[in-house]
């Protein structure tokens, strides 16, 4: 075995695959920049950590099942003056996730709720928090099915596991009978452990109607709102605005979307 093969074998055994795959390039660059031994070691470690972070984020992002790729960078704050960029930047630190808090994104369709939910989920993943995205409809269908199959506990454990659970589109469809109670069980299990982000087109005051059970709704809200951050987005649909700008529909029109 040559010295070079020996080095590659050791790097493989230590799972330093980024260094292994680019060892010549990295060492060339270190010597070109006349790095000291200590600087070179730091440089190599940085390359390895960058690769490991990238892999981890990729893996966690695919587990999160986001409906689309959206980032905070691609959110146009000027187009949405009702959203305070400072507040979003603060949420982007994911301290609220560490604390197990709830974030509510409220507002009419098309104003960027899901965009911000996905972007904040991405930030949470970057900080190392496991994240799962699900629509309210899919979540409730899944809980109801497992309840019927006598496997509710397993399902609740699945949805209770991620540090951040994003439940999108509460209130677009009213809950079916019993659904509020199933949701309550999940919220109870997650309470003060996991963090939850909810989006809704309905004000919190209307959630009793959405859940179809005022008593259970109160119990759910009591837990969810205990430590919460509420962002209410106003204005009209970003999608429609883009279409108007491109001349697809005439400006200005009021379109009822609900
Ligand atoms: P909602 O969930 O509130 O119905 P979405 O988040 O799905 O709305 O937004 C609709 C579309 O418009 C998405 O493609 C989203 O990325 C885009 N969008 C909405 N608001 C903004 C914004 N302020 N800047 C950039 N894109 C936006
Ligand atoms: Mg949405």
mmCIF file of C-alpha atoms and ligand atoms in Angstrom:
data_model
loop_
_atom_site.group_PDB
_atom_site.id
_atom_site.type_symbol
_atom_site.label_atom_id
_atom_site.label_comp_id
_atom_site.label_asym_id
_atom_site.label_seq_id
_atom_site.Cartn_x
_atom_site.Cartn_y
_atom_site.Cartn_z
ATOM 1 C CA UNK A 1 0.000 0.000 0.000
ATOM 2 C CA UNK A 2 1.347 3.413 -0.950
ATOM 3 C CA UNK A 3 1.433 6.268 1.553
ATOM 4 C CA UNK A 4 -1.404 7.868 -0.361
ATOM 5 C CA UNK A 5 -3.594 4.744 -0.180
ATOM 6 C CA UNK A 6 -2.768 4.417 3.504
ATOM 7 C CA UNK A 7 -3.938 7.998 4.094
ATOM 8 C CA UNK A 8 -7.161 7.428 2.137
ATOM 9 C CA UNK A 9 -7.855 4.229 4.063
ATOM 10 C CA UNK A 10 -7.428 6.039 7.395
ATOM 11 C CA UNK A 11 -9.655 8.909 6.319
ATOM 12 C CA UNK A 12 -12.289 6.372 5.271
ATOM 13 C CA UNK A 13 -12.040 4.558 8.591
ATOM 14 C CA UNK A 14 -12.433 7.872 10.443
ATOM 15 C CA UNK A 15 -15.385 8.709 8.152
ATOM 16 C CA UNK A 16 -13.669 11.943 7.081
ATOM 17 C CA UNK A 17 -15.065 11.519 3.613
ATOM 18 C CA UNK A 18 -14.972 15.168 2.543
ATOM 19 C CA UNK A 19 -11.257 15.369 3.302
ATOM 20 C CA UNK A 20 -10.704 11.986 1.645
ATOM 21 C CA UNK A 21 -12.528 12.920 -1.561
ATOM 22 C CA UNK A 22 -10.707 16.227 -2.029
ATOM 23 C CA UNK A 23 -7.455 15.665 -0.189
ATOM 24 C CA UNK A 24 -5.230 16.775 -3.067
ATOM 25 C CA UNK A 25 -7.250 19.888 -3.849
ATOM 26 C CA UNK A 26 -7.454 20.859 -0.183
ATOM 27 C CA UNK A 27 -3.728 20.381 0.458
ATOM 28 C CA UNK A 28 -2.868 22.265 -2.738
ATOM 29 C CA UNK A 29 -4.994 25.170 -1.630
ATOM 30 C CA UNK A 30 -3.448 25.112 1.849
ATOM 31 C CA UNK A 31 0.034 25.273 0.428
ATOM 32 C CA UNK A 32 -0.883 27.911 -2.156
ATOM 33 C CA UNK A 33 -2.228 30.089 0.658
ATOM 34 C CA UNK A 34 0.868 29.291 2.731
ATOM 35 C CA UNK A 35 -1.202 28.084 5.668
ATOM 36 C CA UNK A 36 0.566 27.007 8.842
ATOM 37 C CA UNK A 37 0.029 23.422 10.035
ATOM 38 C CA UNK A 38 -2.547 24.621 12.514
ATOM 39 C CA UNK A 39 -4.391 26.647 9.851
ATOM 40 C CA UNK A 40 -4.319 23.651 7.528
ATOM 41 C CA UNK A 41 -5.831 21.386 10.162
ATOM 42 C CA UNK A 42 -8.558 23.965 10.797
ATOM 43 C CA UNK A 43 -9.176 24.275 7.051
ATOM 44 C CA UNK A 44 -9.536 20.490 6.679
ATOM 45 C CA UNK A 45 -11.915 20.267 9.646
ATOM 46 C CA UNK A 46 -14.037 23.054 8.195
ATOM 47 C CA UNK A 47 -14.321 21.212 4.885
ATOM 48 C CA UNK A 48 -15.415 18.036 6.670
ATOM 49 C CA UNK A 49 -17.945 19.828 8.883
ATOM 50 C CA UNK A 50 -19.396 21.737 5.923
ATOM 51 C CA UNK A 51 -20.028 18.435 4.117
ATOM 52 C CA UNK A 52 -21.510 16.759 7.204
ATOM 53 C CA UNK A 53 -23.815 19.734 7.866
ATOM 54 C CA UNK A 54 -24.933 19.754 4.255
ATOM 55 C CA UNK A 55 -25.725 16.019 4.363
ATOM 56 C CA UNK A 56 -27.543 16.316 7.663
ATOM 57 C CA UNK A 57 -29.649 19.226 6.390
ATOM 58 C CA UNK A 58 -30.451 17.355 3.164
ATOM 59 C CA UNK A 59 -31.513 14.250 5.069
ATOM 60 C CA UNK A 60 -33.573 16.156 7.646
ATOM 61 C CA UNK A 61 -35.200 18.213 4.891
ATOM 62 C CA UNK A 62 -36.351 15.119 3.036
ATOM 63 C CA UNK A 63 -37.709 13.659 6.299
ATOM 64 C CA UNK A 64 -39.601 16.919 6.953
ATOM 65 C CA UNK A 65 -41.746 16.446 3.804
ATOM 66 C CA UNK A 66 -42.058 20.125 2.936
ATOM 67 C CA UNK A 67 -44.520 20.760 0.084
ATOM 68 C CA UNK A 68 -42.049 23.056 -1.689
ATOM 69 C CA UNK A 69 -38.634 24.627 -1.267
ATOM 70 C CA UNK A 70 -38.874 28.122 0.205
ATOM 71 C CA UNK A 71 -36.372 30.208 2.126
ATOM 72 C CA UNK A 72 -36.463 33.422 4.118
ATOM 73 C CA UNK A 73 -34.135 34.964 1.533
ATOM 74 C CA UNK A 74 -36.761 34.464 -1.146
ATOM 75 C CA UNK A 75 -39.506 36.085 0.954
ATOM 76 C CA UNK A 76 -40.170 39.615 -0.287
ATOM 77 C CA UNK A 77 -40.768 41.620 2.892
ATOM 78 C CA UNK A 78 -41.425 44.817 0.928
ATOM 79 C CA UNK A 79 -44.356 43.100 -0.768
ATOM 80 C CA UNK A 80 -45.775 42.123 2.617
ATOM 81 C CA UNK A 81 -45.598 45.154 4.925
ATOM 82 C CA UNK A 82 -47.849 43.549 7.555
ATOM 83 C CA UNK A 83 -45.040 41.104 8.376
ATOM 84 C CA UNK A 84 -42.375 42.534 10.679
ATOM 85 C CA UNK A 85 -38.998 41.339 9.318
ATOM 86 C CA UNK A 86 -37.440 41.760 12.768
ATOM 87 C CA UNK A 87 -39.930 39.331 14.279
ATOM 88 C CA UNK A 88 -39.291 36.777 11.512
ATOM 89 C CA UNK A 89 -35.532 37.149 11.894
ATOM 90 C CA UNK A 90 -35.949 36.531 15.602
ATOM 91 C CA UNK A 91 -37.998 33.392 14.923
ATOM 92 C CA UNK A 92 -35.320 32.320 12.423
ATOM 93 C CA UNK A 93 -32.885 31.875 15.325
ATOM 94 C CA UNK A 94 -35.140 28.946 16.353
ATOM 95 C CA UNK A 95 -34.975 29.916 20.019
ATOM 96 C CA UNK A 96 -38.743 29.442 20.109
ATOM 97 C CA UNK A 97 -38.232 25.857 18.922
ATOM 98 C CA UNK A 98 -35.667 25.232 21.649
ATOM 99 C CA UNK A 99 -38.187 26.570 24.180
ATOM 100 C CA UNK A 100 -41.047 24.422 22.879
ATOM 101 C CA UNK A 101 -43.143 27.475 22.003
ATOM 102 C CA UNK A 102 -45.951 27.720 19.465
ATOM 103 C CA UNK A 103 -45.966 30.016 16.439
ATOM 104 C CA UNK A 104 -49.192 30.907 14.670
ATOM 105 C CA UNK A 105 -49.219 32.332 11.138
ATOM 106 C CA UNK A 106 -52.658 33.721 10.425
ATOM 107 C CA UNK A 107 -54.062 35.352 7.327
ATOM 108 C CA UNK A 108 -56.046 34.924 4.126
ATOM 109 C CA UNK A 109 -54.950 32.581 1.316
ATOM 110 C CA UNK A 110 -51.891 33.423 -0.747
ATOM 111 C CA UNK A 111 -50.199 35.840 1.648
ATOM 112 C CA UNK A 112 -47.168 33.633 2.317
ATOM 113 C CA UNK A 113 -48.105 31.586 5.392
ATOM 114 C CA UNK A 114 -46.881 28.275 4.003
ATOM 115 C CA UNK A 115 -43.821 29.982 2.520
ATOM 116 C CA UNK A 116 -42.829 31.348 5.948
ATOM 117 C CA UNK A 117 -43.721 28.063 7.681
ATOM 118 C CA UNK A 118 -41.419 26.113 5.343
ATOM 119 C CA UNK A 119 -38.664 28.735 5.624
ATOM 120 C CA UNK A 120 -38.805 28.684 9.438
ATOM 121 C CA UNK A 121 -38.841 24.888 9.368
ATOM 122 C CA UNK A 122 -35.692 25.000 7.287
ATOM 123 C CA UNK A 123 -34.025 27.317 9.799
ATOM 124 C CA UNK A 124 -34.988 24.920 12.620
ATOM 125 C CA UNK A 125 -33.404 22.032 10.701
ATOM 126 C CA UNK A 126 -30.222 24.081 10.216
ATOM 127 C CA UNK A 127 -30.089 24.534 13.984
ATOM 128 C CA UNK A 128 -30.377 20.762 14.380
ATOM 129 C CA UNK A 129 -34.068 20.395 15.297
ATOM 130 C CA UNK A 130 -36.013 17.557 13.728
ATOM 131 C CA UNK A 131 -38.985 18.918 11.798
ATOM 132 C CA UNK A 132 -42.112 17.466 10.201
ATOM 133 C CA UNK A 133 -44.562 19.282 7.933
ATOM 134 C CA UNK A 134 -48.131 18.058 7.538
ATOM 135 C CA UNK A 135 -51.407 19.643 6.465
ATOM 136 C CA UNK A 136 -54.198 19.655 9.039
ATOM 137 C CA UNK A 137 -56.304 17.535 6.693
ATOM 138 C CA UNK A 138 -53.616 14.873 6.245
ATOM 139 C CA UNK A 139 -52.802 14.883 9.952
ATOM 140 C CA UNK A 140 -56.417 14.346 10.994
ATOM 141 C CA UNK A 141 -57.023 11.705 8.324
ATOM 142 C CA UNK A 142 -53.963 9.852 9.560
ATOM 143 C CA UNK A 143 -55.013 10.055 13.213
ATOM 144 C CA UNK A 144 -58.549 8.940 12.393
ATOM 145 C CA UNK A 145 -57.351 5.977 10.331
ATOM 146 C CA UNK A 146 -54.952 4.764 12.992
ATOM 147 C CA UNK A 147 -57.672 5.243 15.616
ATOM 148 C CA UNK A 148 -59.971 2.972 13.614
ATOM 149 C CA UNK A 149 -57.177 0.429 13.292
ATOM 150 C CA UNK A 150 -56.460 0.542 17.025
ATOM 151 C CA UNK A 151 -53.021 2.075 16.388
ATOM 152 C CA UNK A 152 -53.636 5.618 17.585
ATOM 153 C CA UNK A 153 -50.880 5.511 20.162
ATOM 154 C CA UNK A 154 -48.271 4.600 17.551
ATOM 155 C CA UNK A 155 -49.386 7.443 15.278
ATOM 156 C CA UNK A 156 -49.410 9.973 18.087
ATOM 157 C CA UNK A 157 -45.899 8.883 18.998
ATOM 158 C CA UNK A 158 -44.868 9.456 15.352
ATOM 159 C CA UNK A 159 -46.296 12.991 15.291
ATOM 160 C CA UNK A 160 -45.054 13.725 18.811
ATOM 161 C CA UNK A 161 -41.449 12.878 17.970
ATOM 162 C CA UNK A 162 -40.240 15.805 15.849
ATOM 163 C CA UNK A 163 -39.037 18.768 17.851
ATOM 164 C CA UNK A 164 -40.983 21.017 15.478
ATOM 165 C CA UNK A 165 -44.324 19.974 14.010
ATOM 166 C CA UNK A 166 -45.750 22.267 11.326
ATOM 167 C CA UNK A 167 -49.499 21.893 10.836
ATOM 168 C CA UNK A 168 -50.557 23.799 7.745
ATOM 169 C CA UNK A 169 -54.039 25.038 6.833
ATOM 170 C CA UNK A 170 -56.055 24.724 10.015
ATOM 171 C CA UNK A 171 -59.575 25.883 9.283
ATOM 172 C CA UNK A 172 -59.716 25.382 5.530
ATOM 173 C CA UNK A 173 -61.873 22.354 6.243
ATOM 174 C CA UNK A 174 -63.943 21.934 9.413
ATOM 175 C CA UNK A 175 -62.886 19.032 11.640
ATOM 176 C CA UNK A 176 -64.995 15.894 11.514
ATOM 177 C CA UNK A 177 -66.637 14.560 14.664
ATOM 178 C CA UNK A 178 -64.032 13.163 17.063
ATOM 179 C CA UNK A 179 -61.162 14.805 15.157
ATOM 180 C CA UNK A 180 -60.816 17.583 17.724
ATOM 181 C CA UNK A 181 -60.359 15.009 20.458
ATOM 182 C CA UNK A 182 -57.708 13.127 18.468
ATOM 183 C CA UNK A 183 -55.897 16.414 17.812
ATOM 184 C CA UNK A 184 -56.180 17.272 21.491
ATOM 185 C CA UNK A 185 -54.412 14.031 22.400
ATOM 186 C CA UNK A 186 -51.540 14.905 20.087
ATOM 187 C CA UNK A 187 -51.281 18.468 21.398
ATOM 188 C CA UNK A 188 -51.280 17.146 24.974
ATOM 189 C CA UNK A 189 -48.520 14.682 24.201
ATOM 190 C CA UNK A 190 -46.388 17.400 22.630
ATOM 191 C CA UNK A 191 -47.155 20.014 25.265
ATOM 192 C CA UNK A 192 -44.025 21.609 26.735
ATOM 193 C CA UNK A 193 -41.796 19.175 24.850
ATOM 194 C CA UNK A 194 -42.257 19.782 21.178
ATOM 195 C CA UNK A 195 -42.758 23.034 19.396
ATOM 196 C CA UNK A 196 -45.640 23.617 16.994
ATOM 197 C CA UNK A 197 -46.168 25.970 14.061
ATOM 198 C CA UNK A 198 -49.736 26.330 12.852
ATOM 199 C CA UNK A 199 -51.049 28.242 9.872
ATOM 200 C CA UNK A 200 -54.685 29.219 9.509
ATOM 201 C CA UNK A 201 -56.963 31.423 7.459
ATOM 202 C CA UNK A 202 -59.192 31.816 10.528
ATOM 203 C CA UNK A 203 -58.700 33.987 13.580
ATOM 204 C CA UNK A 204 -58.045 32.019 16.761
ATOM 205 C CA UNK A 205 -61.461 33.131 18.060
ATOM 206 C CA UNK A 206 -63.087 31.046 15.311
ATOM 207 C CA UNK A 207 -61.206 27.852 16.084
ATOM 208 C CA UNK A 208 -64.014 26.586 18.305
ATOM 209 C CA UNK A 209 -66.168 26.416 15.176
ATOM 210 C CA UNK A 210 -63.362 24.853 13.129
ATOM 211 C CA UNK A 211 -62.785 22.136 15.716
ATOM 212 C CA UNK A 212 -66.539 21.600 16.072
ATOM 213 C CA UNK A 213 -66.241 21.256 19.833
ATOM 214 C CA UNK A 214 -65.874 24.376 21.962
ATOM 215 C CA UNK A 215 -64.707 22.545 25.110
ATOM 216 C CA UNK A 216 -61.968 20.564 23.384
ATOM 217 C CA UNK A 217 -61.013 23.651 21.344
ATOM 218 C CA UNK A 218 -60.485 25.592 24.569
ATOM 219 C CA UNK A 219 -58.317 22.795 25.980
ATOM 220 C CA UNK A 220 -56.257 22.687 22.779
ATOM 221 C CA UNK A 221 -55.810 26.463 22.627
ATOM 222 C CA UNK A 222 -54.958 26.580 26.311
ATOM 223 C CA UNK A 223 -51.938 24.355 25.669
ATOM 224 C CA UNK A 224 -50.979 25.766 22.291
ATOM 225 C CA UNK A 225 -51.176 29.411 23.260
ATOM 226 C CA UNK A 226 -49.420 29.073 26.595
ATOM 227 C CA UNK A 227 -46.118 30.230 25.088
ATOM 228 C CA UNK A 228 -46.898 31.544 21.656
ATOM 229 C CA UNK A 229 -45.880 33.961 18.940
ATOM 230 C CA UNK A 230 -48.675 35.169 16.702
ATOM 231 C CA UNK A 231 -48.081 36.677 13.281
ATOM 232 C CA UNK A 232 -51.127 38.031 11.510
ATOM 233 C CA UNK A 233 -50.589 38.670 7.824
ATOM 234 C CA UNK A 234 -52.888 41.011 5.969
ATOM 235 C CA UNK A 235 -53.089 42.092 2.383
ATOM 236 C CA UNK A 236 -54.025 40.279 -0.768
ATOM 237 C CA UNK A 237 -52.739 37.154 -2.396
ATOM 238 C CA UNK A 238 -49.149 37.281 -3.600
ATOM 239 C CA UNK A 239 -50.044 34.886 -6.421
ATOM 240 C CA UNK A 240 -52.821 37.130 -7.686
ATOM 241 C CA UNK A 241 -50.613 40.173 -7.365
ATOM 242 C CA UNK A 242 -47.948 38.497 -9.496
ATOM 243 C CA UNK A 243 -50.563 37.583 -12.085
ATOM 244 C CA UNK A 244 -51.874 41.138 -12.087
ATOM 245 C CA UNK A 245 -48.369 42.449 -12.593
ATOM 246 C CA UNK A 246 -47.843 40.126 -15.525
ATOM 247 C CA UNK A 247 -51.172 41.227 -16.986
ATOM 248 C CA UNK A 248 -52.914 37.867 -16.614
ATOM 249 C CA UNK A 249 -55.736 39.479 -14.695
ATOM 250 C CA UNK A 250 -56.815 43.083 -14.617
ATOM 251 C CA UNK A 251 -55.923 45.279 -11.676
ATOM 252 C CA UNK A 252 -57.289 45.914 -9.182
ATOM 253 C CA UNK A 253 -59.845 43.232 -8.501
ATOM 254 C CA UNK A 254 -61.221 41.945 -5.256
ATOM 255 C CA UNK A 255 -61.371 38.176 -5.400
ATOM 256 C CA UNK A 256 -63.095 36.171 -2.706
ATOM 257 C CA UNK A 257 -60.984 33.091 -2.194
ATOM 258 C CA UNK A 258 -62.479 31.362 0.789
HETATM 259 P P1 LIG B 1 -50.567 30.859 1.907
HETATM 260 O O1 LIG B 1 -49.966 29.644 2.540
HETATM 261 O O2 LIG B 1 -50.688 32.028 2.824
HETATM 262 O O3 LIG B 1 -51.847 30.563 1.186
HETATM 263 P P2 LIG B 1 -48.211 30.665 0.226
HETATM 264 O O4 LIG B 1 -47.150 30.702 1.256
HETATM 265 O O5 LIG B 1 -48.514 29.327 -0.355
HETATM 266 O O6 LIG B 1 -49.558 31.345 0.755
HETATM 267 O O7 LIG B 1 -47.832 31.697 -0.919
HETATM 268 C C1 LIG B 1 -48.328 31.554 -2.239
HETATM 269 C C2 LIG B 1 -47.178 31.675 -3.222
HETATM 270 O O8 LIG B 1 -46.706 33.008 -3.225
HETATM 271 C C3 LIG B 1 -45.983 30.813 -2.839
HETATM 272 O O9 LIG B 1 -45.370 30.346 -4.011
HETATM 273 C C4 LIG B 1 -45.069 31.758 -2.084
HETATM 274 O O10 LIG B 1 -43.714 31.390 -2.191
HETATM 275 C C5 LIG B 1 -45.369 33.077 -2.781
HETATM 276 N N1 LIG B 1 -45.276 34.217 -1.855
HETATM 277 C C6 LIG B 1 -46.241 34.652 -1.016
HETATM 278 N N2 LIG B 1 -45.851 35.757 -0.370
HETATM 279 C C7 LIG B 1 -44.597 36.022 -0.795
HETATM 280 C C8 LIG B 1 -43.631 37.054 -0.511
HETATM 281 N N3 LIG B 1 -43.897 38.055 0.350
HETATM 282 N N4 LIG B 1 -42.431 36.984 -1.144
HETATM 283 C C9 LIG B 1 -42.159 36.008 -2.032
HETATM 284 N N5 LIG B 1 -43.027 35.029 -2.355
HETATM 285 C C10 LIG B 1 -44.228 35.029 -1.759
HETATM 286 MG MG1 LIG B 2 -50.682 27.752 2.494
#
